XYZ file of C-alpha atoms in Angstrom:
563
model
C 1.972 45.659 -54.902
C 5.016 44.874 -53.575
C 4.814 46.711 -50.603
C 1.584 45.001 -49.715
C 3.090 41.672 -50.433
C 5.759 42.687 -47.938
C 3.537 43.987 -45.478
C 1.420 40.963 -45.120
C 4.324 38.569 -44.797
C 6.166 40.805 -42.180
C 2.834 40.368 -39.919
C 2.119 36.422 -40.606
C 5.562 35.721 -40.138
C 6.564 37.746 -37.202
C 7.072 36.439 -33.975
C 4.405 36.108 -31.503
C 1.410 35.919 -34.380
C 0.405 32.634 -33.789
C 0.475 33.505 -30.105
C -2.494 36.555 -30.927
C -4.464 34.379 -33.231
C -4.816 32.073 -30.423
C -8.491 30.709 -30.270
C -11.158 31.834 -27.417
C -12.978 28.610 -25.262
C -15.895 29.396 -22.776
C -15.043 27.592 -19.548
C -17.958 25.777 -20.063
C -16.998 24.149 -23.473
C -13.605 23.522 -22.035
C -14.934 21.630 -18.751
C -17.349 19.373 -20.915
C -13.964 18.871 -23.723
C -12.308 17.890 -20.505
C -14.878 15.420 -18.998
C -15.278 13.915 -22.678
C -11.752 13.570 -22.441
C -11.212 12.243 -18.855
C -13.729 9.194 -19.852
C -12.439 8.545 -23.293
C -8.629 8.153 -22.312
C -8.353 7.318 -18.744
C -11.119 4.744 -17.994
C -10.406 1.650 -19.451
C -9.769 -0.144 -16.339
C -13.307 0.606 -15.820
C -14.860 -0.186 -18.912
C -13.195 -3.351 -18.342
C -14.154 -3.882 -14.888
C -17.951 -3.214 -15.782
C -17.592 -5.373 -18.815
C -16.553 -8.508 -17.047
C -18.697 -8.051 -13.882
C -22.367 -7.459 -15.966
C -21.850 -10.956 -18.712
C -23.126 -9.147 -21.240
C -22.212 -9.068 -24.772
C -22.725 -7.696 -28.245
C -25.386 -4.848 -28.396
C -26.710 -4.944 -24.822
C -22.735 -4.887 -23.785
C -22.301 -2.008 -26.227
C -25.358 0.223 -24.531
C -24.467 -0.547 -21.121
C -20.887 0.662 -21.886
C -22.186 3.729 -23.400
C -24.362 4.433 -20.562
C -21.459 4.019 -17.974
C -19.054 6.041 -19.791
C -21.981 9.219 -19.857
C -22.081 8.931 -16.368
C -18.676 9.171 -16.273
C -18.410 12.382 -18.087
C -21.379 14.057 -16.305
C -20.047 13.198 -13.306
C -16.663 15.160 -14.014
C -18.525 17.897 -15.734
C -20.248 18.219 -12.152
C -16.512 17.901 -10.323
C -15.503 20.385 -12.593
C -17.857 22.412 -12.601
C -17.728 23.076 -8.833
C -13.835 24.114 -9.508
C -13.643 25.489 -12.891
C -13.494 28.752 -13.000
C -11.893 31.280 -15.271
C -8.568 31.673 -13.385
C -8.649 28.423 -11.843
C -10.149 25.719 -15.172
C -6.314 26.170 -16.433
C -4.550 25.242 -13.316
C -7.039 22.726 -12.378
C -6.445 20.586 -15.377
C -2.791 20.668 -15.792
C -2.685 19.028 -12.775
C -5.305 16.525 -13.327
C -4.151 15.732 -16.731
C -1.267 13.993 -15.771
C -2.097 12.726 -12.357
C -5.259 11.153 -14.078
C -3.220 9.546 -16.718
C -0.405 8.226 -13.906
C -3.880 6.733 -11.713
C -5.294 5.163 -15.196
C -1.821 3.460 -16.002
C -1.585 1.451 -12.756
C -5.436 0.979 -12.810
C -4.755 -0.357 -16.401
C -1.725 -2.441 -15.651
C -2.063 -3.935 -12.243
C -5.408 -3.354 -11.015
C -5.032 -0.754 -8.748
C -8.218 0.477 -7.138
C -7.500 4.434 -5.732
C -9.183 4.469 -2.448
C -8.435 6.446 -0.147
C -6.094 3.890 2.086
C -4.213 3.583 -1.583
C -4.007 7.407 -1.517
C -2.420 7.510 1.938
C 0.208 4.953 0.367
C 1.003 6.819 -2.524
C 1.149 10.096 0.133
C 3.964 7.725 2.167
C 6.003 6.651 -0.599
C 9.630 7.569 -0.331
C 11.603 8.874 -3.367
C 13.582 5.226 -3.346
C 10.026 3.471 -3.573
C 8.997 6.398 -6.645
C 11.939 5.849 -8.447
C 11.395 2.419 -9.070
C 7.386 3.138 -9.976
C 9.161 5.899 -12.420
C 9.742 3.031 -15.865
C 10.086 4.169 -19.315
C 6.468 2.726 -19.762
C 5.126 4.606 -17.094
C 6.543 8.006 -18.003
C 5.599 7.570 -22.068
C 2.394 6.521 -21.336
C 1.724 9.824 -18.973
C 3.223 12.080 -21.355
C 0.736 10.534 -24.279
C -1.824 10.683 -22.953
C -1.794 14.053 -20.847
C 1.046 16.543 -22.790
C -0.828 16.992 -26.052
C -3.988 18.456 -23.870
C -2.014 20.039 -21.656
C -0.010 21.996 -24.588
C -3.427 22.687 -26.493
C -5.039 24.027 -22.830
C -1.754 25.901 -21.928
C -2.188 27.526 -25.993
C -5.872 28.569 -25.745
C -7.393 31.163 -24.082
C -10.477 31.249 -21.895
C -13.086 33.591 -22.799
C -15.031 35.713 -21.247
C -18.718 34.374 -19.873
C -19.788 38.026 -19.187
C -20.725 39.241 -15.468
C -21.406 37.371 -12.449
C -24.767 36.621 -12.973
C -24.157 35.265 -16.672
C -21.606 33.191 -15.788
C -23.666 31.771 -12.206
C -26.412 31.445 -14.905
C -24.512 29.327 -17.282
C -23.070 26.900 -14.539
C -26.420 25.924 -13.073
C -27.000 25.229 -16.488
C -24.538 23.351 -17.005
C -24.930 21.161 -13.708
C -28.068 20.935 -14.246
C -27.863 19.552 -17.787
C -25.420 17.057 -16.790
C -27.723 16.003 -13.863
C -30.652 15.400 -16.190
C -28.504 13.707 -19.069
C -27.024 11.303 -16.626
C -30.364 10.233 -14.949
C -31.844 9.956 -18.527
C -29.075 7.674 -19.472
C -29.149 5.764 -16.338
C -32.937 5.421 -16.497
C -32.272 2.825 -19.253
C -30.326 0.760 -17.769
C -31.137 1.575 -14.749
C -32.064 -2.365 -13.319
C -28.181 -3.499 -14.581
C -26.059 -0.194 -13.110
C -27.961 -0.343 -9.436
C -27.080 -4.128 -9.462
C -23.866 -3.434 -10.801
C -23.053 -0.614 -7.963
C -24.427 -2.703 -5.398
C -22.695 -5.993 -5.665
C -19.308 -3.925 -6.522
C -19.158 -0.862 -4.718
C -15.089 -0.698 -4.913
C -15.428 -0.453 -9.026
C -16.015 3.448 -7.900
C -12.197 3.479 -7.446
C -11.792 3.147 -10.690
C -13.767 6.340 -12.101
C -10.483 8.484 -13.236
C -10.175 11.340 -11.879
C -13.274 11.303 -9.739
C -11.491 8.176 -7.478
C -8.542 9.719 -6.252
C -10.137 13.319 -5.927
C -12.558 12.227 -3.625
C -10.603 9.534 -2.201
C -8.160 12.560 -1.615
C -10.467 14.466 0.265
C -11.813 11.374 2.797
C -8.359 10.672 3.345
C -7.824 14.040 4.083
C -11.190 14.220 6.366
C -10.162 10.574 8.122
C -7.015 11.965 8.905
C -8.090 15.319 10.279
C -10.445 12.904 13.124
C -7.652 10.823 14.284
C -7.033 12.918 18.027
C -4.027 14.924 18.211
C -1.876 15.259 21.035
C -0.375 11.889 23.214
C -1.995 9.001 22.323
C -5.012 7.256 24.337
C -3.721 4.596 26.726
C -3.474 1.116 26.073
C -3.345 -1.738 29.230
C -2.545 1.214 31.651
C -2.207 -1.919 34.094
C 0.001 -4.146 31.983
C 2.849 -5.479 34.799
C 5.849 -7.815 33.906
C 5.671 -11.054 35.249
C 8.838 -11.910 37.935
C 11.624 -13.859 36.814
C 12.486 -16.916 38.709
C 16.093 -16.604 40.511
C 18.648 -17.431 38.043
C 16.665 -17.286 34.645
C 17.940 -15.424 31.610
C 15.765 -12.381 30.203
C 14.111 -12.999 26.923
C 14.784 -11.698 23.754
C 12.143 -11.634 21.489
C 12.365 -10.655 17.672
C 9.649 -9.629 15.508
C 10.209 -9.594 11.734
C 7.924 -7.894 10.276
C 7.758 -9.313 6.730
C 6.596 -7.003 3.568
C 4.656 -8.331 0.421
C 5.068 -12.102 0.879
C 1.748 -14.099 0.082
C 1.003 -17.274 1.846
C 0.890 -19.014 -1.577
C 4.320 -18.966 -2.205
C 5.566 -19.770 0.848
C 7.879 -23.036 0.600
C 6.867 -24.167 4.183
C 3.599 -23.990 3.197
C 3.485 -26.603 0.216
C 4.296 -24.446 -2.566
C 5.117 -26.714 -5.439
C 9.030 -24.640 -5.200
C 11.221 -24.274 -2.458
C 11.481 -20.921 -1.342
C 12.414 -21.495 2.338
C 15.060 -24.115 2.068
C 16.842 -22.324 5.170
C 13.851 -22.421 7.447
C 13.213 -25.915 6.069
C 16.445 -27.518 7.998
C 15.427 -25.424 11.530
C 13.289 -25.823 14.282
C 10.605 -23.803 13.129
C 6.487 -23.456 13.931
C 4.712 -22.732 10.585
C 0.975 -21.444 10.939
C -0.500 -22.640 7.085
C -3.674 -20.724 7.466
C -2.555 -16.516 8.306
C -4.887 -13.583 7.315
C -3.745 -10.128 7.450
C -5.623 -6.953 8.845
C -5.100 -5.306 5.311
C -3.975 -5.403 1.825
C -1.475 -2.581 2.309
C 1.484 -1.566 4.769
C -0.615 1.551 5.863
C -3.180 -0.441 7.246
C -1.441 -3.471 8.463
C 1.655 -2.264 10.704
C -0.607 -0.482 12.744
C -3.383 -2.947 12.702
C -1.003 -6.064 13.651
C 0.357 -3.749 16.531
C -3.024 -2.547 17.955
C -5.181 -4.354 20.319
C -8.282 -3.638 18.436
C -7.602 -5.269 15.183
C -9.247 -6.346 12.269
C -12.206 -7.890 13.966
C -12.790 -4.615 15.812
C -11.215 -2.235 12.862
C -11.519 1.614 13.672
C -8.479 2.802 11.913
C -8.974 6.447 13.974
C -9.076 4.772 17.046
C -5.850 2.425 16.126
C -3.895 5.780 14.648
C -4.788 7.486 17.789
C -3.861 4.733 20.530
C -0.665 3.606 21.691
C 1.003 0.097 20.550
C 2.080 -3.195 21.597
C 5.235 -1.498 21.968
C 4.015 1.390 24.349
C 2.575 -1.329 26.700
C 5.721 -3.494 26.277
C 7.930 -0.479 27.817
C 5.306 0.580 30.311
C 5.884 -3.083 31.351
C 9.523 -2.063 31.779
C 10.626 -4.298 28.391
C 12.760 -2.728 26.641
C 11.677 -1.825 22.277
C 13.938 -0.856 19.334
C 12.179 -0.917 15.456
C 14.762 -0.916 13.079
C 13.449 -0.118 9.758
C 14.157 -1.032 6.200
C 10.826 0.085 5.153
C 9.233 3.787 5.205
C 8.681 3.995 8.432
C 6.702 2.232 11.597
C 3.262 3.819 10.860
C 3.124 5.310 13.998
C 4.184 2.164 15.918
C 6.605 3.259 17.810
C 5.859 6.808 18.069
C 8.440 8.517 20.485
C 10.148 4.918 21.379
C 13.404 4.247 20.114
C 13.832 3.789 16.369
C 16.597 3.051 13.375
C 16.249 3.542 9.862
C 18.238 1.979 6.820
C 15.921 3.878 4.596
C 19.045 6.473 3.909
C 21.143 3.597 2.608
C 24.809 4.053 4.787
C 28.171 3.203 3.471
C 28.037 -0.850 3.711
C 28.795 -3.396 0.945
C 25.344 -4.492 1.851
C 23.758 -1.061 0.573
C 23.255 0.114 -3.239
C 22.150 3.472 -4.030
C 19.110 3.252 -3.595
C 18.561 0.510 -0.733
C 19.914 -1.774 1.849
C 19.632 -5.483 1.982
C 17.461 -6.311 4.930
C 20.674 -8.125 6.441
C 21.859 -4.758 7.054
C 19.057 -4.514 10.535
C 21.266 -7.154 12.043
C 24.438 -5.505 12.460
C 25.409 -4.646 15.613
C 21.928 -5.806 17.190
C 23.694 -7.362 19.961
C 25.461 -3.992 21.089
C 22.265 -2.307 20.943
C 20.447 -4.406 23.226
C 23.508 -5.273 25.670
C 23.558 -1.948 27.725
C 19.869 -2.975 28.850
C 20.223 -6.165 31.603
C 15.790 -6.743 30.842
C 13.834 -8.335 28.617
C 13.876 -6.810 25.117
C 11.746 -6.789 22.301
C 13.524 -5.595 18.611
C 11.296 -5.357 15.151
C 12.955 -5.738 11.963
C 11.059 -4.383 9.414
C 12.050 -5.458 6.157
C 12.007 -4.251 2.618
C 11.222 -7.906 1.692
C 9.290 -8.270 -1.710
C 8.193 -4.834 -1.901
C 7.710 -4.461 -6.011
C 7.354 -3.912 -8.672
C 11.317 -4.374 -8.536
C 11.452 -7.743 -6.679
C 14.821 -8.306 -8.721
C 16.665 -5.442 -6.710
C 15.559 -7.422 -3.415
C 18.119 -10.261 -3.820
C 21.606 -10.870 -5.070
C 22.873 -12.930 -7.619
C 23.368 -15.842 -4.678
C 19.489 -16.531 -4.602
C 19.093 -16.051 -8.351
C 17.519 -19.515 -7.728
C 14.488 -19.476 -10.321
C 15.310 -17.796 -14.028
C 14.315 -16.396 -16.463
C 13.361 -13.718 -13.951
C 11.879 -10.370 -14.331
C 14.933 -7.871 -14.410
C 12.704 -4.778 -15.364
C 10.259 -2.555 -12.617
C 7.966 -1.930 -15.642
C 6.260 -5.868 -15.103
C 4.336 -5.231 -18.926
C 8.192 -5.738 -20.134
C 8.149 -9.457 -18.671
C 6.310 -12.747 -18.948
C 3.968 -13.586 -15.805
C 6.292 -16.569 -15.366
C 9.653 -14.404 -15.040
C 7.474 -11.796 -12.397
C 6.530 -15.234 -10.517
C 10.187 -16.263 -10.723
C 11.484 -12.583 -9.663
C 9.228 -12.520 -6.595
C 10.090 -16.333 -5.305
C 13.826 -15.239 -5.498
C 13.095 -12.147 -3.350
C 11.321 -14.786 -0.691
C 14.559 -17.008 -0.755
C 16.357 -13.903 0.469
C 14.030 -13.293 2.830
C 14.254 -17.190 4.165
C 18.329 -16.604 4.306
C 17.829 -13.176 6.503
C 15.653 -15.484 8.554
C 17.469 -18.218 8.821
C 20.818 -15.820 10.083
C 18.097 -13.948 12.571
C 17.176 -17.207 13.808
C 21.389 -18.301 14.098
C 22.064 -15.131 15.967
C 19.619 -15.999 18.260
C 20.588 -19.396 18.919
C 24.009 -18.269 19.741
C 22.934 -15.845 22.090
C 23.832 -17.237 25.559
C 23.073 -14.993 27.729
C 19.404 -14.446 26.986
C 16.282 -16.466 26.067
C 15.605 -16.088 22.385
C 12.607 -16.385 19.844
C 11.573 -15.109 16.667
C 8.355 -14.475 15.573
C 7.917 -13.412 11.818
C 4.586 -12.736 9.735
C 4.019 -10.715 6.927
C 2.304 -7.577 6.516
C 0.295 -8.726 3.222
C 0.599 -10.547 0.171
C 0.865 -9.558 -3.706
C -0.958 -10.419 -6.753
C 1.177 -12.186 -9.912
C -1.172 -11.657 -12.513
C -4.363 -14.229 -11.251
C -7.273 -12.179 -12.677
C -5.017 -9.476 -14.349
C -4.144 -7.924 -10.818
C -0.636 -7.295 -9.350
C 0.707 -5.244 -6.389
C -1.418 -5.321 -4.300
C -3.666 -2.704 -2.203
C -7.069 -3.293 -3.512
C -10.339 -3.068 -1.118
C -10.379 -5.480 2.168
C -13.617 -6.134 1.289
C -12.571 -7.171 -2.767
C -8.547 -8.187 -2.175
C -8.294 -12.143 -3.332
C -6.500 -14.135 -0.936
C -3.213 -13.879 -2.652
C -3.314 -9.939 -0.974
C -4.658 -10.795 2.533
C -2.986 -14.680 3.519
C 0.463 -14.822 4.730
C 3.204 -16.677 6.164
C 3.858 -16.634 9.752
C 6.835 -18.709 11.441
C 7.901 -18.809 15.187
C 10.893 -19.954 16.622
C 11.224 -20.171 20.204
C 15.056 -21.334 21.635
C 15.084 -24.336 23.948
C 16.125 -21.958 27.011
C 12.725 -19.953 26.762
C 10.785 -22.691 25.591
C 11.932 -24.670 29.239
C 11.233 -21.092 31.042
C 7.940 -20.913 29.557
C 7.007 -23.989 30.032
C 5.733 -24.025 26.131
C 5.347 -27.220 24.167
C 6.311 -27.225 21.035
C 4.812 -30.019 19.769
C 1.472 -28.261 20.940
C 2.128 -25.118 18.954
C 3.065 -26.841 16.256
C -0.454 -28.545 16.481
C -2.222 -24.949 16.752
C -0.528 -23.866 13.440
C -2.779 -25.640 11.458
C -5.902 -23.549 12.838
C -6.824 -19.710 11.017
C -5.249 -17.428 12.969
C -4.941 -13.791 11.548
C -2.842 -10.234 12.180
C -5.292 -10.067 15.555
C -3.100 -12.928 17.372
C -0.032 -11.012 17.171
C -0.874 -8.633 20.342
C -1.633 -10.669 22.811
C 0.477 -13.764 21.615
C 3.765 -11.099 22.258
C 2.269 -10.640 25.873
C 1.569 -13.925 26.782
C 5.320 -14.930 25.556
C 7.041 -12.024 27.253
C 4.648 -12.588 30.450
C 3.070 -9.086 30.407
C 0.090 -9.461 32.575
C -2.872 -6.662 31.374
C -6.662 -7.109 31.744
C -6.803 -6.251 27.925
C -4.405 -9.160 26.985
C -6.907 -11.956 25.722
C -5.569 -15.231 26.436
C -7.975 -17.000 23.737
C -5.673 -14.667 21.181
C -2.773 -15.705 22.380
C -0.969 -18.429 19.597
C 0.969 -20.165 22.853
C -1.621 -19.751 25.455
C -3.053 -23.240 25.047
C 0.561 -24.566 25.371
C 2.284 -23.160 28.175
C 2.757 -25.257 31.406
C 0.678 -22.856 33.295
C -1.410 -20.769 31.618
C -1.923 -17.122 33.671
C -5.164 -15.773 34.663
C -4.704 -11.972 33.833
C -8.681 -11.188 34.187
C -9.705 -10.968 30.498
């Protein structure tokens, strides 16, 4: 008896027996667990979305929800089932586990709808911009919710389906069967989901994982269209306008600003004062500015393009050269220094700097550079060329969700203030307060942009600076920014825009300020900044349209240049 006894233990206890006992899972069972599990934990953002949009309540609330969230599995047990297969259903989910529980935490927390421009963003981001995404939040959530599936799917094993034709047998099935479950469900509500789809198309984006696995792919497709090889011309005739005898060349900077929203712009009425610099100089605010996009990816090159938002073809934008490329074939002279991740494209093969590795400079951390940094040693950058010049500073400016690291303890003007990248660990008054602080550092690097280029005496000087898009603070639970053009409030899409134009170009010109300062108060938008950089550096093209340009109206003499 004893031996038995002995026996048994010896082979329940020995190593590696729980590891033979492990349990056997059709694919099939495993890919509908999966979908059942994709809806259940990572699509509250839109359960909540199709909750507030619909106005319904109680039982009629409680059916539609239902309905949705059956869709939402059969439509993964169709994704899946395309994929899934018996060497591939394992490595399939233990990627989608946690990337679907990383999309659902920033759907859940800021509103983040994962289309595919979003998915070329996350594709850009830098490891300084994912280290500050990476918050104790953010990594316990992902780990909750995904590493207690991924352990059980990494413990089971899958089963055998039997041949070829069995298991092709069994996934029609199964497609099929999800096909016909989901049209039954949808049947019955059928009046409320088309409305719902119709009048809010983007709430797609927030299926988990189906948005950024298909958003994946047309990001994937859109990029493989853009043309490779040189880019198509732009303004193949655009010709720089003589000097008069004696006249200084110009030197124009562009700031290119990043996540500042028109709302809290000082200049612009906000109830703080966030631009107390630009307040006591000579500048041209335009009140009424609306971007091309709701994200850098879409904006740089948009603001940069002739073709714009009004005429938006994002292939034919990625695939065309920029203002820049027509500045230089107009013999002015380009430099993009960059504080950012990158010119989009911009100024492919022109000259370029970037602060992105920060250098050895008290004005560096670890991690980043103040924007401050893109003005040292400007001057002897510019100097060795005796032309015009055009330099854009592209800033790191309010780029979140750390706005605190984007200012020192000199414009800690508004406290409390949000000290934390995970914004759930603040109040929406501290994240309000964190982000105004960031634009008084941006109104100082301004305001010492604009001061360098007043002492400059041996060119003409002007500034122009307008912000790629805005940000949401928390107005209808949404912050960052990024959402769909066609959905983005205007705290994403309107943003500051200030020019300052020296005295010496201003006399060259022949512009009137107080006439500029008359067309601020009309909408202008990203699709002014073009041809407004041509008209002021007198680059004569046939594609430069005068009715675009923010000065045209003002200049002593405005030029006939056959648009």
């Amino acid at each position: 008896m004893n031996k038995i006894s002995s026996r048994f233990n010896w082979r329940l206890w020995r190593p590696g027996a729980l590891l033979v006992r492990r349990p056997e899972i059709g694919v099939t069972w495993i890919i509908i667990a999966a979908a059942i599990y994709f809806a259940a934990l990572f699509n509250t953002a839109f359960v909540r979305f199709v909750a507030s949009a619909t106005g319904k309540q109680g039982v009629d609330l409680a059916h539609l929800l239902g309905v949705a969230l059956i869709l939402v599995t059969g439509l993964h047990i169709i994704l899946l089932g395309l994929v899934g297969w018996r060497w591939t259903i394992k490595p399939v989910l233990l990627v989608l586990l946690p990337a679907s529980a990383a999309a659902a935490y920033y759907s859940e927390n800021y509103g983040v709808f994962f289309d595919a421009s979003m998915i070329r963003n996350i594709l850009k981001t830098d490891t300084a911009e994912a280290g500050e995404l990476m918050t104790l939040g953010f990594i316990g959530t992902v780990l909750l919710k995904s590493l207690p599936a991924m352990l059980l799917l990494a413990w089971i094993r899958i089963k055998r389906d039997g041949g070829v034709a069995a298991v092709a047998l069994k996934r029609v099935a199964l497609l099929v069967m999800a096909l016909a479950i989901s049209a039954g469900a949808a049947l019955t509500q059928f009046d409320d989901l088309s409305s719902l789809m119709r009048n809010n198309k983007s709430a797609r984006y927030l299926i988990t994982p189906g948005n950024f696995i298909i958003s994946s792919i047309r990001a994937f497709e859109e990029d493989r269209r853009v043309p490779r090889g040189p880019l198509q011309k732009v303004a193949e005739d655009a010709m720089l306008a003589d000097h008069p005898p004696g006249s200084k060349p110009h030197f124009l900077v562009v700031v290119v600003g990043e996540t500042v929203r028109a709302q809290n712009w000082g200049l612009n009425g906000y109830g703080r004062q966030t631009t107390p610099q630009l307040a006591k100089r000579n500048v041209i605010n335009f009140v009424d500015v609306t971007a091309c996009g709701s994200n850098t990816e879409v904006s740089v090159p948009c603001m940069f393009s002739p073709y714009g938002r009004g005429n938006y073809d994002r292939d034919r934008i990625k695939g065309s050269e920029s203002l820049l490329h027509v500045l230089e074939r107009a013999s002015v002279k380009t430099l993009w220094r960059d504080n950012q991740s990158g010119c989009k494209g911009v100024c492919a093969d022109l000259a370029f700097e970037s602060y992105r590795a920060p250098p050895k400079d008290p004005l560096c951390s670890d991690q980043a550079c103040k924007d401050e940094i893109m003005l040292n040693g400007l001057h002897d950058a510019i100097d060795d060329n005796p032309g015009d010049v055009v330099v854009v500073l592209h800033q790191l400016g309010n780029h979140g969700p750390a706005y605190f690291k984007r200012y020192g303890e000199e414009f800690r003007t508004f406290t409390p203030d949000c000290r934390n990248a995970d914004l759930g660990k603040c109040s929406r008054q501290e994240i309000v307060n964190a982000y105004d602080n960031a634009i008084v550092a941006t109104d100082d690097f301004l305001a010492k942009t604009i001061d360098m280029l007043a002492a400059d005496d041996t060119h003409d000087t002007a500034m122009i600076y307008v912000s790629d898009h805005g940000e949401s603070l928390g107005e209808g639970n949404l912050y960052l920014h990024g959402l769909p053009y066609a959905i983005a409030p205007a705290t994403q899409i309107k943003v500051p825009m200030v020019v300052w134009l020296s005295e010496g170009l201003q006399r060259d010109r022949g512009i009137d300020q107080a006439c500029v300062e008359r067309e601020a108060g009309k909408p202008i938008s990203h699709d002014n900044l073009f041809h407004s950089v041509l008209g002021l550096m007198q680059v004569a093209t046939k594609d430069r349209k005068d009715e675009l340009n923010i000065f045209g109206r003002c200049e002593g003499t405005l030029e006939n240049t056959g648009s």
